[in-house]
Short mmCIF file of C-alpha atoms in Angstrom, two decimals:
data_model
loop_
_atom_site.label_atom_id
_atom_site.label_comp_id
_atom_site.label_asym_id
_atom_site.label_seq_id
_atom_site.Cartn_x
_atom_site.Cartn_y
_atom_site.Cartn_z
CA MET A 1 -3.38 0.88 5.12
CA ILE A 2 -5.11 -0.46 8.42
CA GLY A 3 -8.78 0.58 7.45
CA ASP A 4 -7.68 -0.60 3.87
CA LEU A 5 -6.26 -4.20 4.65
CA PHE A 6 -6.98 -4.25 8.28
CA GLU A 7 -7.98 -7.99 8.44
CA ASP A 8 -4.31 -8.60 7.18
CA PHE A 9 -2.75 -5.96 8.87
CA LEU A 10 -4.14 -8.44 12.21
CA LEU A 11 -3.11 -11.66 10.33
CA PHE A 12 0.57 -9.93 10.40
CA PHE A 13 1.18 -8.18 13.50
CA GLU A 14 -1.52 -10.67 15.78
CA PRO A 15 -2.54 -13.74 13.92
CA ASN A 16 -4.06 -15.09 17.43
CA LEU A 17 -6.55 -12.44 17.77
CA HIS A 18 -7.41 -12.70 13.97
CA ALA A 19 -7.94 -15.97 14.18
CA HIS A 20 -11.25 -15.58 16.84
CA ILE A 21 -12.87 -12.51 14.60
CA ASP A 22 -15.52 -13.22 12.40
CA PHE A 23 -14.74 -11.57 9.22
CA SER A 24 -17.86 -12.47 7.63
CA LYS A 25 -18.94 -8.99 9.15
CA ALA A 26 -17.38 -5.92 7.97
CA PRO A 27 -15.22 -4.08 10.70
CA ASP A 28 -16.71 -0.72 12.15
CA PHE A 29 -14.22 1.93 12.63
CA LEU A 30 -15.60 4.22 15.09
CA GLN A 31 -13.65 7.71 13.79
CA GLN A 32 -16.55 10.18 15.20
CA GLU A 33 -16.28 8.02 18.80
CA LEU A 34 -11.92 8.84 18.60
CA PHE A 35 -12.11 12.20 17.36
CA GLN A 36 -14.73 13.34 20.44
CA LEU A 37 -12.55 10.86 22.98
CA VAL A 38 -8.48 12.13 22.48
CA ASN A 39 -9.04 14.98 20.21
CA ASP A 40 -7.56 17.17 23.00
CA LYS A 41 -4.47 15.12 22.92
CA LYS A 42 -3.87 14.69 19.42
CA LYS A 43 -3.18 18.13 18.19
CA GLY A 44 0.39 18.61 16.99
CA ARG A 45 0.88 14.45 17.24
CA GLY A 46 2.52 12.06 15.02
CA VAL A 47 -0.18 9.74 15.93
CA ALA A 48 -2.46 7.88 13.62
CA ASP A 49 -5.11 6.06 15.80
CA GLN A 50 -7.65 3.67 15.05
CA ILE A 51 -11.06 1.90 17.39
CA VAL A 52 -12.00 -1.14 15.51
CA LYS A 53 -15.27 -2.93 16.51
CA VAL A 54 -14.79 -6.15 15.39
CA GLN A 55 -17.39 -9.64 15.85
CA LEU A 56 -16.25 -12.65 17.56
CA LYS A 57 -16.70 -16.18 16.56
CA GLU A 58 -18.30 -16.68 19.52
CA GLY A 59 -21.83 -18.11 18.91
CA ARG A 60 -23.65 -15.12 20.48
CA GLU A 61 -23.22 -11.39 19.42
CA GLN A 62 -20.51 -10.01 20.79
CA TRP A 63 -18.05 -7.24 20.08
CA ILE A 64 -14.34 -6.20 21.09
CA LEU A 65 -13.22 -2.74 20.52
CA ILE A 66 -9.17 -2.76 19.68
CA HIS A 67 -7.45 0.50 19.85
CA VAL A 68 -4.33 0.80 17.15
CA GLU A 69 -2.35 3.31 17.53
CA VAL A 70 1.30 4.22 15.10
CA GLN A 71 4.09 6.07 17.15
CA GLY A 72 7.04 6.91 15.17
CA THR A 73 9.00 9.10 18.19
CA ASP A 74 9.64 8.69 21.36
CA HIS A 75 7.48 11.09 23.42
CA ALA A 76 7.78 10.55 27.97
CA ASP A 77 4.25 10.85 28.31
CA PHE A 78 3.27 7.91 25.59
CA SER A 79 2.19 5.35 28.06
CA ALA A 80 0.61 7.54 30.19
CA ARG A 81 -1.70 8.61 26.38
CA MET A 82 -2.04 4.94 25.72
CA PHE A 83 -3.69 4.33 29.24
CA GLN A 84 -5.57 7.61 28.54
CA TYR A 85 -7.06 6.03 25.41
CA PHE A 86 -8.24 3.18 27.24
CA TYR A 87 -9.60 4.81 29.97
CA ARG A 88 -11.71 7.23 27.61
CA ILE A 89 -12.90 4.52 25.42
CA TYR A 90 -13.62 2.05 28.35
CA ASP A 91 -15.58 4.72 30.09
CA ARG A 92 -17.83 5.91 27.67
CA TYR A 93 -18.38 1.69 26.30
CA ARG A 94 -17.71 -0.26 28.98
CA GLU A 95 -16.19 -3.08 26.42
CA LYS A 96 -13.54 -5.40 26.22
CA ILE A 97 -10.72 -3.27 25.03
CA ILE A 98 -7.28 -4.89 23.09
CA ALA A 99 -4.60 -1.69 22.81
CA LEU A 100 -1.99 -2.13 20.01
CA ALA A 101 1.06 0.29 19.62
CA ILE A 102 3.22 -0.05 16.75
CA MET A 103 6.64 1.21 16.73
CA THR A 104 7.26 2.92 13.31
CA SER A 105 10.83 4.30 14.55
CA PRO A 106 14.61 2.34 12.97
CA HIS A 107 15.92 3.23 16.42
CA GLU A 108 15.70 1.88 19.03
CA SER A 109 12.73 2.96 21.12
CA LYS A 110 13.04 4.05 25.07
CA ALA A 111 8.85 4.84 25.27
CA PRO A 112 8.27 2.64 28.10
CA VAL A 113 5.62 -0.51 27.31
CA ASP A 114 3.30 0.03 29.66
CA PHE A 115 2.54 2.57 32.12
CA ARG A 116 2.40 2.67 36.00
CA TYR A 117 1.40 5.43 38.51
CA GLN A 118 1.73 4.79 42.73
CA TYR A 119 0.81 7.41 45.36
CA PHE A 120 0.55 6.74 48.76
CA GLY A 121 -0.61 2.92 48.54
CA THR A 122 -2.68 4.05 45.57
CA THR A 123 -0.99 1.86 42.31
CA LEU A 124 -1.82 0.88 38.32
CA HIS A 125 -0.04 -0.54 36.26
CA TYR A 126 -1.58 -0.75 32.79
CA ALA A 127 -0.24 -3.22 29.97
CA TYR A 128 -0.62 -2.98 26.50
CA THR A 129 1.05 -4.62 23.55
CA ASN A 130 4.13 -3.95 21.89
CA ARG A 131 4.77 -4.01 17.84
CA LYS A 132 8.18 -2.52 16.85
CA LEU A 133 9.06 -2.76 12.94
CA LEU A 134 12.46 -2.88 14.25
CA ASP A 135 12.36 -6.11 15.76
CA TYR A 136 11.30 -7.77 11.78
CA PRO A 137 14.43 -8.25 9.84
CA VAL A 138 14.25 -7.25 5.92
CA GLU A 139 14.96 -11.30 5.20
CA GLU A 140 12.16 -12.86 6.99
CA LEU A 141 9.80 -9.92 5.64
CA GLN A 142 10.67 -10.43 2.35
CA GLN A 143 10.26 -14.94 2.65
CA SER A 144 6.91 -14.25 4.31
CA ASP A 145 3.54 -14.43 1.88
CA LYS A 146 1.73 -12.16 4.41
CA LEU A 147 0.53 -9.39 2.55
CA PHE A 148 1.00 -7.26 5.74
CA SER A 149 4.69 -7.78 5.73
CA LYS A 150 5.10 -6.07 1.97
CA VAL A 151 3.61 -2.87 3.24
CA VAL A 152 6.16 -3.29 6.58
CA LEU A 153 8.25 -3.93 3.68
CA ALA A 154 7.72 -0.50 2.34
CA ALA A 155 8.59 0.92 6.06
CA LYS A 156 11.62 -0.67 6.46
CA TYR A 157 13.50 0.53 2.82
CA LEU A 158 11.96 4.57 3.36
CA HIS A 159 14.46 4.68 6.28
CA SER A 160 17.11 2.20 4.86
CA THR A 161 16.83 4.54 1.72
CA ASN A 162 16.79 7.66 2.61
CA ASP A 163 19.21 9.02 0.88
CA LYS A 164 19.99 6.24 -1.50
CA GLU A 165 17.90 6.73 -4.52
CA LEU A 166 18.94 3.84 -6.93
CA GLN A 167 18.67 1.65 -4.23
CA ARG A 168 15.10 2.57 -3.33
CA TYR A 169 14.18 2.51 -6.98
CA GLN A 170 15.68 -1.13 -6.82
CA PHE A 171 13.94 -2.54 -3.72
CA LYS A 172 11.18 -0.77 -4.89
CA MET A 173 10.52 -2.73 -8.70
CA LYS A 174 11.59 -6.07 -6.45
CA LEU A 175 8.88 -5.16 -3.91
CA MET A 176 5.80 -4.10 -6.81
CA ARG A 177 7.12 -7.30 -9.29
CA GLU A 178 6.54 -9.68 -6.04
CA ILE A 179 3.01 -8.34 -5.15
CA VAL A 180 1.43 -8.34 -8.66
CA ARG A 181 3.52 -11.96 -9.49
CA ASN A 182 1.12 -13.18 -6.24
CA GLU A 183 -2.28 -14.41 -7.29
CA LYS A 184 -3.39 -15.12 -3.73
CA TYR A 185 -3.19 -11.12 -2.65
CA PRO A 186 -6.55 -9.70 -3.85
CA ARG A 187 -6.30 -6.83 -6.65
CA THR A 188 -8.16 -4.48 -5.15
CA ALA A 189 -6.02 -5.29 -2.00
CA VAL A 190 -2.80 -5.05 -4.30
CA GLN A 191 -4.14 -1.49 -5.70
CA ALA A 192 -4.29 0.15 -1.98
CA VAL A 193 -0.68 -1.49 -1.73
CA PHE A 194 0.56 0.00 -5.01
CA HIS A 195 -0.93 3.67 -3.47
CA PHE A 196 0.82 3.07 -0.27
CA ILE A 197 4.08 1.95 -1.66
CA ASP A 198 4.31 4.94 -4.62
CA TYR A 199 3.37 7.03 -1.45
CA LEU A 200 5.93 6.14 0.69
CA LEU A 201 8.83 5.34 -1.42
CA LYS A 202 9.22 7.97 -3.80
CA LEU A 203 11.05 8.29 -6.06
CA PRO A 204 12.88 11.04 -8.80
CA LYS A 205 11.26 11.75 -12.17
CA ASP A 206 13.81 10.01 -14.16
CA LEU A 207 13.69 6.89 -12.22
CA GLU A 208 9.91 6.63 -11.67
CA GLN A 209 9.41 6.30 -15.88
CA LYS A 210 12.10 3.91 -15.32
CA LEU A 211 10.43 1.84 -12.89
CA SER A 212 6.99 2.19 -15.27
CA GLU A 213 9.20 1.45 -18.19
CA VAL A 214 9.62 -2.15 -16.08
CA MET A 215 6.32 -2.82 -14.83
CA TYR A 216 4.26 -1.98 -17.64
CA PRO A 217 4.12 -5.55 -19.42
CA ILE A 218 4.48 -7.66 -16.41
CA LEU A 219 0.94 -5.26 -15.50
CA GLY A 220 -0.07 -6.17 -18.87
CA GLU A 221 -0.04 -9.52 -18.09
CA GLU A 222 -2.75 -9.11 -15.30
CA LYS A 223 -6.39 -7.94 -16.69
CA LYS A 224 -7.96 -7.91 -13.61
CA LEU A 225 -5.72 -5.38 -11.86
CA MET A 226 -5.67 -3.42 -15.17
CA GLU A 227 -9.35 -3.25 -15.38
CA LEU A 228 -9.27 -2.46 -12.20
CA TYR A 229 -7.18 0.41 -12.35
CA ASN A 230 -9.09 1.43 -15.32
CA LYS A 231 -11.73 1.99 -12.79
CA GLU A 232 -10.29 3.69 -10.12
CA ASN A 233 -7.62 6.37 -10.18
CA ALA A 234 -4.19 4.46 -10.25
CA SER A 235 -0.96 4.79 -8.02
CA PRO A 236 1.50 6.85 -9.79
CA THR A 237 3.58 3.80 -11.21
CA ILE A 238 0.46 2.75 -12.84
CA ALA A 239 -1.05 5.75 -14.28
CA ASN A 240 2.84 6.21 -16.03
CA ALA A 241 2.32 2.93 -17.47
CA PHE A 242 -1.15 3.72 -18.33
CA GLU A 243 0.04 6.87 -20.27
CA MET A 244 2.37 3.76 -21.67
CA GLU A 245 0.01 2.32 -23.11
CA ARG A 246 -1.73 4.58 -24.58
CA VAL A 247 1.27 6.04 -26.46
CA GLU A 248 2.13 2.59 -28.00
CA GLY A 249 -1.80 2.13 -28.32
CA LYS A 250 -1.77 5.60 -30.88
CA THR A 251 1.89 4.55 -32.99
CA GLU A 252 0.59 1.17 -33.37
CA GLY A 253 -2.59 3.42 -34.71
CA ARG A 254 -0.73 5.44 -37.27
CA ILE A 255 1.99 2.86 -38.65
CA GLU A 256 -1.29 0.56 -39.29
CA GLU A 257 -2.76 3.96 -41.39
CA ARG A 258 -0.02 4.06 -43.01
CA LEU A 259 0.50 0.53 -44.40
CA ARG A 260 -3.24 1.11 -45.09
CA LEU A 261 -2.52 4.26 -47.05
CA VAL A 262 0.85 2.72 -48.95
CA GLN A 263 -1.56 -0.52 -50.03
CA ASN A 264 -3.70 2.03 -51.48
CA MET A 265 -1.42 4.29 -52.97
CA LEU A 266 0.07 1.45 -54.77
CA LYS A 267 -2.88 -0.20 -56.31
CA LYS A 268 -3.46 3.20 -58.24
CA ASP A 269 0.50 2.83 -59.59
CA LEU A 270 1.56 5.17 -57.79
CA SER A 271 5.40 6.24 -58.37
CA LEU A 272 7.85 5.08 -55.33
CA GLU A 273 8.62 9.15 -54.90
CA GLU A 274 5.21 9.39 -55.03
CA ILE A 275 3.97 7.20 -52.35
CA ALA A 276 7.17 7.91 -50.31
CA ASP A 277 6.29 11.73 -50.02
CA LEU A 278 2.38 11.53 -49.23
CA ALA A 279 3.06 8.62 -47.14
CA GLY A 280 6.00 10.33 -44.85
CA LEU A 281 7.83 6.89 -45.68
CA SER A 282 11.47 6.68 -47.25
CA GLU A 283 11.26 5.15 -50.70
CA ASP A 284 13.25 1.67 -49.72
CA GLU A 285 10.42 1.25 -46.18
CA VAL A 286 7.41 1.93 -49.15
CA LEU A 287 9.43 -1.28 -51.63
CA ALA A 288 9.82 -2.61 -48.03
CA ILE A 289 6.35 -2.73 -47.77
CA ARG A 290 5.17 -3.50 -51.59
CA ASN A 291 7.62 -6.74 -50.87
CA GLU A 292 5.41 -7.98 -48.44
CA LEU A 293 2.16 -7.42 -50.02
CA LEU A 294 3.50 -9.54 -53.31
CA GLN A 295 4.75 -12.76 -50.74
#
């Protein structure tokens, strides 16, 4: 989600920084460089990192490295690793670095928010920006019009509905309906968020099917989104809605075919019994079709 919705991500977590970045120039995600710099520290860690090179709005060419780390559980060496990542990047590129840590745990984190070192007069203090999902109230996220607030809301729903399937279904349905009905959100962004929500808020098959049934008529009104999903891989909820559309289309086609068949046989003066037998209908249904034709 950070990669797909990077501008929305910054607008939500760091609006002041967002205001200084020129997003007419695409951010450059330096994944290969990051892998080489921190690979030896990443084994066995539940951490996702991004280094993103961006351009500022100032007149001359400038760029800034943003180090993003998503941290879900406490580790005693967390702040030390944040410093190590910072120093390795700085030593390699000698560029300005903004370090941002996103804590996703639903519990209060005890991890330090800075790194301090002091030994025989040698002192070091490294601080970084720390954002905790726990600090964002659900009510505030529900009222927010920022797209990434819905991503954060989905993460919070994951924790609050861990063993409550029906509640998760209700939250997921409300969230998806709200997102798809907001015309301000780019349709490609909606597609990405739906994939994320489907991955995060998984439901049993019966509730997933029920959700698709609810979303199907809403998505049917969203021509641009439906066209986009026809071209790209759909999320499970949307894929199920497509299947419903396909089945419904076949059913309507079969009904129209039967109507034409009955109409042709009526023109040939076949008996109601013969027509019903050939068309696989009851005599009352054939009679109803004939009465409609006579009106």
